[in-house]
Amino acid sequence: QVQVVESGGGLVQPGGSLRLSCAASGRGFSINAMGWYRQAPGLERELVARITSNGNTAYAEYVKGRFTISRDFAKNTAYLQMNSLKLEDTAVYYCNANVRRIVNVEGAYVDKEYWGEGTLVTVSS
């Protein structure tokens, strides 16, 4: 079992900045990729940013140039630096971890997705 926990959400004014953290914990796994998703009331959950173990990144068009994802997978942690925040960035932000779990001493493995409970980001004046 892998636990994923987000932190860093809160209230921020338009144009402000916020840094989110995501930590995965457990035993017998390594990170394939971690990503941030968000969901506003009445809308579908959508990708914000994603980063792989080799550092490749992908961003939603609406955050390019404003948000930066980074990671320290040795610590099973990913970050989302959010700058120039807009009212429409208000949402619950969820962390996703795609992990590889070794299931025997011969090296057999399974890949699984795990989600955190989310952290609320509110952008308001």
CSV table of N, CA and C in Angstrom, one decimal:
chain,number,residue,atom,x,y,z
A,1,GLN,N,0.8,-1.2,0.0
A,1,GLN,CA,0.0,0.0,0.0
A,1,GLN,C,0.9,1.2,0.0
A,2,VAL,N,0.5,2.2,-0.8
A,2,VAL,CA,1.2,3.5,-0.9
A,2,VAL,C,0.3,4.6,-0.5
A,3,GLN,N,0.7,5.5,0.4
A,3,GLN,CA,-0.1,6.6,0.8
A,3,GLN,C,0.5,7.9,0.1
A,4,VAL,N,-0.4,8.7,-0.4
A,4,VAL,CA,-0.1,10.0,-1.1
A,4,VAL,C,-0.7,11.1,-0.3
A,5,VAL,N,0.0,12.1,0.1
A,5,VAL,CA,-0.5,13.2,0.9
A,5,VAL,C,0.0,14.5,0.3
A,6,GLU,N,-1.0,15.4,0.0
A,6,GLU,CA,-0.7,16.8,-0.5
A,6,GLU,C,-0.7,17.8,0.7
A,7,SER,N,0.0,18.9,0.5
A,7,SER,CA,0.0,20.0,1.4
A,7,SER,C,0.4,21.3,0.7
A,8,GLY,N,0.1,22.4,1.3
A,8,GLY,CA,0.4,23.7,0.8
A,8,GLY,C,-0.7,24.5,0.3
A,9,GLY,N,-1.9,24.0,0.2
A,9,GLY,CA,-3.0,24.7,-0.3
A,9,GLY,C,-3.4,25.8,0.7
A,10,GLY,N,-4.3,26.8,0.2
A,10,GLY,CA,-4.7,27.8,1.1
A,10,GLY,C,-5.3,28.9,0.3
A,11,LEU,N,-5.5,30.1,0.9
A,11,LEU,CA,-6.1,31.3,0.3
A,11,LEU,C,-5.0,32.2,-0.2
A,12,VAL,N,-5.1,32.7,-1.5
A,12,VAL,CA,-4.1,33.5,-2.0
A,12,VAL,C,-4.8,34.6,-2.9
A,13,GLN,N,-4.2,35.8,-3.0
A,13,GLN,CA,-4.8,36.8,-3.8
A,13,GLN,C,-4.4,36.6,-5.3
A,14,PRO,N,-5.3,37.1,-6.2
A,14,PRO,CA,-4.9,37.0,-7.6
A,14,PRO,C,-3.5,37.7,-7.9
A,15,GLY,N,-2.7,37.0,-8.7
A,15,GLY,CA,-1.3,37.4,-8.9
A,15,GLY,C,-0.3,36.9,-8.0
A,16,GLY,N,-0.8,36.2,-6.9
A,16,GLY,CA,0.1,35.7,-5.9
A,16,GLY,C,0.7,34.4,-6.3
A,17,SER,N,1.4,33.8,-5.3
A,17,SER,CA,2.1,32.5,-5.5
A,17,SER,C,1.8,31.5,-4.4
A,18,LEU,N,1.9,30.3,-4.7
A,18,LEU,CA,1.7,29.2,-3.8
A,18,LEU,C,2.5,28.0,-4.2
A,19,ARG,N,3.0,27.3,-3.2
A,19,ARG,CA,3.8,26.1,-3.5
A,19,ARG,C,3.2,24.9,-2.9
A,20,LEU,N,2.8,23.9,-3.7
A,20,LEU,CA,2.2,22.6,-3.2
A,20,LEU,C,3.3,21.5,-3.1
A,21,SER,N,3.1,20.7,-2.2
A,21,SER,CA,4.0,19.5,-2.0
A,21,SER,C,3.2,18.2,-2.0
A,22,CYS,N,3.8,17.2,-2.5
A,22,CYS,CA,3.1,15.9,-2.5
A,22,CYS,C,4.2,14.8,-2.1
A,23,ALA,N,3.9,14.0,-1.1
A,23,ALA,CA,4.8,13.0,-0.6
A,23,ALA,C,4.1,11.6,-0.7
A,24,ALA,N,4.8,10.7,-1.3
A,24,ALA,CA,4.3,9.3,-1.3
A,24,ALA,C,5.1,8.5,-0.3
A,25,SER,N,4.4,7.6,0.4
A,25,SER,CA,5.1,6.9,1.5
A,25,SER,C,4.7,5.4,1.4
A,26,GLY,N,5.6,4.5,1.9
A,26,GLY,CA,5.3,3.1,1.9
A,26,GLY,C,6.6,2.3,1.7
A,27,ARG,N,6.5,1.1,1.4
A,27,ARG,CA,7.6,0.2,1.2
A,27,ARG,C,7.6,-0.5,-0.1
A,28,GLY,N,8.7,-0.8,-0.7
A,28,GLY,CA,8.8,-1.7,-1.8
A,28,GLY,C,8.3,-1.1,-3.1
A,29,PHE,N,8.5,0.2,-3.3
A,29,PHE,CA,8.1,0.8,-4.6
A,29,PHE,C,9.1,1.9,-5.0
A,30,SER,N,9.0,2.2,-6.3
A,30,SER,CA,9.7,3.3,-6.9
A,30,SER,C,8.8,4.1,-7.7
A,31,ILE,N,9.1,5.4,-7.9
A,31,ILE,CA,8.2,6.3,-8.7
A,31,ILE,C,8.5,6.2,-10.2
A,32,ASN,N,7.4,6.0,-10.9
A,32,ASN,CA,7.4,6.1,-12.4
A,32,ASN,C,7.2,7.6,-12.8
A,33,ALA,N,6.1,8.2,-12.2
A,33,ALA,CA,5.8,9.5,-12.5
A,33,ALA,C,4.9,10.0,-11.4
A,34,MET,N,4.9,11.4,-11.3
A,34,MET,CA,3.9,12.0,-10.3
A,34,MET,C,3.3,13.2,-11.1
A,35,GLY,N,2.1,13.5,-10.7
A,35,GLY,CA,1.4,14.6,-11.4
A,35,GLY,C,0.4,15.3,-10.5
A,36,TRP,N,0.1,16.5,-10.9
A,36,TRP,CA,-0.9,17.3,-10.2
A,36,TRP,C,-2.1,17.4,-11.1
A,37,TYR,N,-3.3,17.2,-10.5
A,37,TYR,CA,-4.6,17.4,-11.2
A,37,TYR,C,-5.4,18.3,-10.4
A,38,ARG,N,-6.5,18.9,-11.0
A,38,ARG,CA,-7.3,19.8,-10.2
A,38,ARG,C,-8.8,19.6,-10.6
A,39,GLN,N,-9.7,19.9,-9.7
A,39,GLN,CA,-11.1,19.8,-10.0
A,39,GLN,C,-11.9,20.9,-9.3
A,40,ALA,N,-12.5,21.7,-10.1
A,40,ALA,CA,-13.4,22.8,-9.6
A,40,ALA,C,-14.8,22.2,-9.5
A,41,PRO,N,-15.7,22.9,-8.6
A,41,PRO,CA,-17.0,22.4,-8.4
A,41,PRO,C,-17.8,22.3,-9.7
A,42,GLY,N,-18.4,21.1,-10.0
A,42,GLY,CA,-19.2,20.9,-11.2
A,42,GLY,C,-18.4,20.6,-12.4
A,43,LEU,N,-17.1,20.5,-12.3
A,43,LEU,CA,-16.3,20.2,-13.5
A,43,LEU,C,-15.5,18.9,-13.3
A,44,GLU,N,-15.0,18.4,-14.4
A,44,GLU,CA,-14.2,17.2,-14.4
A,44,GLU,C,-12.8,17.4,-13.9
A,45,ARG,N,-12.2,16.4,-13.3
A,45,ARG,CA,-10.8,16.5,-12.9
A,45,ARG,C,-9.9,16.6,-14.1
A,46,GLU,N,-9.0,17.5,-14.1
A,46,GLU,CA,-8.1,17.7,-15.3
A,46,GLU,C,-6.6,17.8,-14.9
A,47,LEU,N,-5.8,17.4,-15.8
A,47,LEU,CA,-4.4,17.4,-15.6
A,47,LEU,C,-3.9,18.9,-15.5
A,48,VAL,N,-3.0,19.1,-14.5
A,48,VAL,CA,-2.3,20.4,-14.4
A,48,VAL,C,-0.9,20.2,-14.9
A,49,ALA,N,-0.1,19.3,-14.3
A,49,ALA,CA,1.3,19.1,-14.7
A,49,ALA,C,1.6,17.7,-14.3
A,50,ARG,N,2.6,17.1,-15.0
A,50,ARG,CA,3.1,15.8,-14.7
A,50,ARG,C,4.6,15.7,-15.0
A,51,ILE,N,5.3,14.9,-14.2
A,51,ILE,CA,6.7,14.7,-14.3
A,51,ILE,C,7.1,13.3,-14.1
A,52,THR,N,8.0,12.8,-15.0
A,52,THR,CA,8.4,11.4,-15.0
A,52,THR,C,9.7,11.3,-14.2
A,53,SER,N,10.1,10.0,-13.9
A,53,SER,CA,11.3,9.8,-13.1
A,53,SER,C,12.6,10.3,-13.8
A,54,ASN,N,12.6,10.5,-15.1
A,54,ASN,CA,13.7,11.1,-15.8
A,54,ASN,C,13.6,12.6,-16.0
A,55,GLY,N,12.6,13.2,-15.4
A,55,GLY,CA,12.5,14.6,-15.5
A,55,GLY,C,11.6,15.2,-16.6
A,56,ASN,N,11.1,14.4,-17.5
A,56,ASN,CA,10.2,14.9,-18.6
A,56,ASN,C,9.0,15.4,-18.0
A,57,THR,N,8.5,16.6,-18.5
A,57,THR,CA,7.3,17.2,-17.9
A,57,THR,C,6.3,17.5,-19.0
A,58,ALA,N,5.0,17.6,-18.5
A,58,ALA,CA,3.9,18.0,-19.4
A,58,ALA,C,3.0,18.9,-18.6
A,59,TYR,N,2.5,19.9,-19.3
A,59,TYR,CA,1.7,20.9,-18.6
A,59,TYR,C,0.4,21.2,-19.4
A,60,ALA,N,-0.7,21.5,-18.7
A,60,ALA,CA,-1.9,22.0,-19.4
A,60,ALA,C,-1.6,23.4,-20.0
A,61,GLU,N,-2.2,23.7,-21.1
A,61,GLU,CA,-2.0,24.9,-21.7
A,61,GLU,C,-2.2,26.1,-20.8
A,62,TYR,N,-3.2,26.0,-20.0
A,62,TYR,CA,-3.6,27.2,-19.2
A,62,TYR,C,-2.7,27.5,-18.0
A,63,VAL,N,-1.7,26.6,-17.8
A,63,VAL,CA,-0.7,26.9,-16.7
A,63,VAL,C,0.7,27.1,-17.3
A,64,LYS,N,0.9,26.9,-18.5
A,64,LYS,CA,2.3,27.1,-19.1
A,64,LYS,C,2.8,28.5,-18.9
A,65,GLY,N,4.0,28.6,-18.4
A,65,GLY,CA,4.6,29.9,-18.1
A,65,GLY,C,4.3,30.4,-16.7
A,66,ARG,N,3.4,29.8,-16.0
A,66,ARG,CA,3.0,30.2,-14.7
A,66,ARG,C,3.3,29.2,-13.6
A,67,PHE,N,3.1,27.9,-13.9
A,67,PHE,CA,3.3,26.8,-13.0
A,67,PHE,C,4.6,26.0,-13.3
A,68,THR,N,5.3,25.5,-12.3
A,68,THR,CA,6.4,24.6,-12.6
A,68,THR,C,6.3,23.4,-11.7
A,69,ILE,N,6.4,22.2,-12.3
A,69,ILE,CA,6.5,21.0,-11.5
A,69,ILE,C,7.9,20.5,-11.3
A,70,SER,N,8.3,20.0,-10.2
A,70,SER,CA,9.6,19.5,-9.9
A,70,SER,C,9.5,18.3,-9.0
A,71,ARG,N,10.6,17.6,-8.9
A,71,ARG,CA,10.5,16.4,-8.1
A,71,ARG,C,11.8,16.0,-7.4
A,72,ASP,N,11.7,15.3,-6.3
A,72,ASP,CA,12.9,14.7,-5.7
A,72,ASP,C,12.4,13.3,-5.4
A,73,PHE,N,12.5,12.4,-6.4
A,73,PHE,CA,12.0,11.1,-6.3
A,73,PHE,C,12.8,10.2,-5.3
A,74,ALA,N,14.0,10.6,-4.9
A,74,ALA,CA,14.7,9.9,-3.9
A,74,ALA,C,14.0,10.1,-2.6
A,75,LYS,N,13.2,11.2,-2.4
A,75,LYS,CA,12.4,11.4,-1.3
A,75,LYS,C,10.9,11.1,-1.6
A,76,ASN,N,10.6,10.6,-2.8
A,76,ASN,CA,9.2,10.3,-3.2
A,76,ASN,C,8.3,11.5,-3.1
A,77,THR,N,8.8,12.6,-3.6
A,77,THR,CA,8.2,13.9,-3.4
A,77,THR,C,8.1,14.7,-4.7
A,78,ALA,N,7.0,15.4,-4.9
A,78,ALA,CA,6.9,16.3,-6.1
A,78,ALA,C,6.3,17.6,-5.6
A,79,TYR,N,6.6,18.6,-6.3
A,79,TYR,CA,6.2,20.0,-6.0
A,79,TYR,C,5.5,20.7,-7.1
A,80,LEU,N,4.7,21.6,-6.8
A,80,LEU,CA,4.1,22.4,-7.9
A,80,LEU,C,4.2,23.9,-7.4
A,81,GLN,N,5.0,24.7,-8.1
A,81,GLN,CA,5.2,26.1,-7.8
A,81,GLN,C,4.2,26.8,-8.7
A,82,MET,N,3.3,27.5,-8.1
A,82,MET,CA,2.2,28.2,-8.8
A,82,MET,C,2.4,29.7,-8.7
A,83,ASN,N,2.7,30.4,-9.8
A,83,ASN,CA,2.8,31.9,-9.8
A,83,ASN,C,1.7,32.5,-10.7
A,84,SER,N,1.6,33.8,-10.5
A,84,SER,CA,0.6,34.6,-11.2
A,84,SER,C,-0.8,33.9,-11.2
A,85,LEU,N,-1.2,33.6,-10.0
A,85,LEU,CA,-2.5,32.8,-9.9
A,85,LEU,C,-3.7,33.7,-10.3
A,86,LYS,N,-4.6,33.0,-10.9
A,86,LYS,CA,-5.9,33.6,-11.4
A,86,LYS,C,-7.1,33.1,-10.6
A,87,LEU,N,-8.2,33.8,-10.7
A,87,LEU,CA,-9.4,33.3,-10.0
A,87,LEU,C,-9.8,31.9,-10.5
A,88,GLU,N,-9.6,31.7,-11.8
A,88,GLU,CA,-10.0,30.4,-12.3
A,88,GLU,C,-9.1,29.2,-11.9
A,89,ASP,N,-8.0,29.5,-11.2
A,89,ASP,CA,-7.2,28.5,-10.7
A,89,ASP,C,-7.7,27.9,-9.4
A,90,THR,N,-8.8,28.4,-8.9
A,90,THR,CA,-9.4,27.9,-7.7
A,90,THR,C,-9.9,26.5,-7.9
A,91,ALA,N,-9.5,25.6,-7.1
A,91,ALA,CA,-9.9,24.2,-7.3
A,91,ALA,C,-9.3,23.4,-6.1
A,92,VAL,N,-9.7,22.1,-6.0
A,92,VAL,CA,-9.0,21.2,-5.2
A,92,VAL,C,-8.0,20.5,-6.1
A,93,TYR,N,-6.7,20.6,-5.6
A,93,TYR,CA,-5.6,20.0,-6.3
A,93,TYR,C,-5.2,18.7,-5.7
A,94,TYR,N,-5.2,17.7,-6.6
A,94,TYR,CA,-4.9,16.3,-6.2
A,94,TYR,C,-3.5,15.9,-6.8
A,95,CYS,N,-2.8,15.1,-6.0
A,95,CYS,CA,-1.6,14.5,-6.4
A,95,CYS,C,-1.8,13.1,-6.8
A,96,ASN,N,-1.2,12.7,-7.9
A,96,ASN,CA,-1.2,11.3,-8.4
A,96,ASN,C,0.2,10.8,-8.5
A,97,ALA,N,0.4,9.5,-8.0
A,97,ALA,CA,1.6,8.9,-8.1
A,97,ALA,C,1.5,7.6,-8.8
A,98,ASN,N,2.2,7.4,-9.9
A,98,ASN,CA,2.3,6.1,-10.6
A,98,ASN,C,3.5,5.4,-10.2
A,99,VAL,N,3.4,4.3,-9.5
A,99,VAL,CA,4.5,3.6,-8.9
A,99,VAL,C,4.7,2.2,-9.4
A,100,ARG,N,5.9,1.8,-9.3
A,100,ARG,CA,6.3,0.4,-9.6
A,100,ARG,C,6.6,-0.3,-8.3
A,101,ARG,N,5.8,-1.4,-8.1
A,101,ARG,CA,6.0,-2.2,-6.9
A,101,ARG,C,6.6,-3.5,-7.2
A,102,ILE,N,7.7,-3.8,-6.6
A,102,ILE,CA,8.4,-5.1,-6.8
A,102,ILE,C,7.7,-6.2,-5.9
A,103,VAL,N,7.3,-7.3,-6.5
A,103,VAL,CA,6.4,-8.3,-5.8
A,103,VAL,C,7.2,-9.5,-5.5
A,104,ASN,N,8.4,-9.8,-6.0
A,104,ASN,CA,9.2,-10.9,-5.5
A,104,ASN,C,10.7,-10.6,-5.7
A,105,VAL,N,11.5,-11.5,-5.2
A,105,VAL,CA,12.9,-11.3,-5.3
A,105,VAL,C,13.5,-11.5,-6.7
A,106,GLU,N,12.8,-12.0,-7.6
A,106,GLU,CA,13.2,-12.1,-9.0
A,106,GLU,C,13.0,-10.8,-9.8
A,107,GLY,N,12.3,-9.9,-9.2
A,107,GLY,CA,12.1,-8.6,-9.8
A,107,GLY,C,10.8,-8.4,-10.5
A,108,ALA,N,9.9,-9.3,-10.4
A,108,ALA,CA,8.6,-9.1,-11.0
A,108,ALA,C,7.9,-7.9,-10.3
A,109,TYR,N,7.1,-7.2,-11.1
A,109,TYR,CA,6.6,-5.9,-10.6
A,109,TYR,C,5.2,-5.7,-11.2
A,110,VAL,N,4.5,-4.8,-10.5
A,110,VAL,CA,3.2,-4.2,-11.0
A,110,VAL,C,3.3,-2.7,-10.9
A,111,ASP,N,2.6,-2.0,-11.9
A,111,ASP,CA,2.5,-0.6,-11.8
A,111,ASP,C,1.1,-0.2,-11.4
A,112,LYS,N,1.0,0.7,-10.5
A,112,LYS,CA,-0.3,1.1,-10.0
A,112,LYS,C,-0.4,2.6,-9.8
A,113,GLU,N,-1.6,3.2,-9.8
A,113,GLU,CA,-1.9,4.6,-9.6
A,113,GLU,C,-2.4,4.8,-8.2
A,114,TYR,N,-1.9,5.8,-7.5
A,114,TYR,CA,-2.4,6.2,-6.2
A,114,TYR,C,-2.7,7.7,-6.2
A,115,TRP,N,-3.8,8.0,-5.4
A,115,TRP,CA,-4.2,9.4,-5.3
A,115,TRP,C,-4.2,9.9,-3.9
A,116,GLY,N,-3.9,11.2,-3.7
A,116,GLY,CA,-4.1,11.8,-2.5
A,116,GLY,C,-5.5,12.3,-2.3
A,117,GLU,N,-5.8,12.8,-1.1
A,117,GLU,CA,-7.1,13.3,-0.8
A,117,GLU,C,-7.4,14.7,-1.3
A,118,GLY,N,-6.4,15.5,-1.7
A,118,GLY,CA,-6.5,16.8,-2.3
A,118,GLY,C,-6.2,17.9,-1.3
A,119,THR,N,-5.8,19.0,-1.8
A,119,THR,CA,-5.6,20.2,-1.0
A,119,THR,C,-6.3,21.4,-1.8
A,120,LEU,N,-7.0,22.2,-1.0
A,120,LEU,CA,-7.8,23.3,-1.6
A,120,LEU,C,-7.0,24.5,-1.8
A,121,VAL,N,-7.0,25.0,-3.1
A,121,VAL,CA,-6.4,26.3,-3.4
A,121,VAL,C,-7.6,27.3,-3.8
A,122,THR,N,-7.6,28.4,-3.1
A,122,THR,CA,-8.6,29.4,-3.3
A,122,THR,C,-8.0,30.7,-3.7
A,123,VAL,N,-8.2,31.2,-4.9
A,123,VAL,CA,-7.7,32.5,-5.3
A,123,VAL,C,-8.8,33.5,-5.3
A,124,SER,N,-8.7,34.5,-4.4
A,124,SER,CA,-9.7,35.5,-4.2
A,124,SER,C,-9.1,36.8,-3.7
A,125,SER,N,-9.8,37.9,-4.1
A,125,SER,CA,-9.4,39.2,-3.6
A,125,SER,C,-10.2,39.6,-2.4
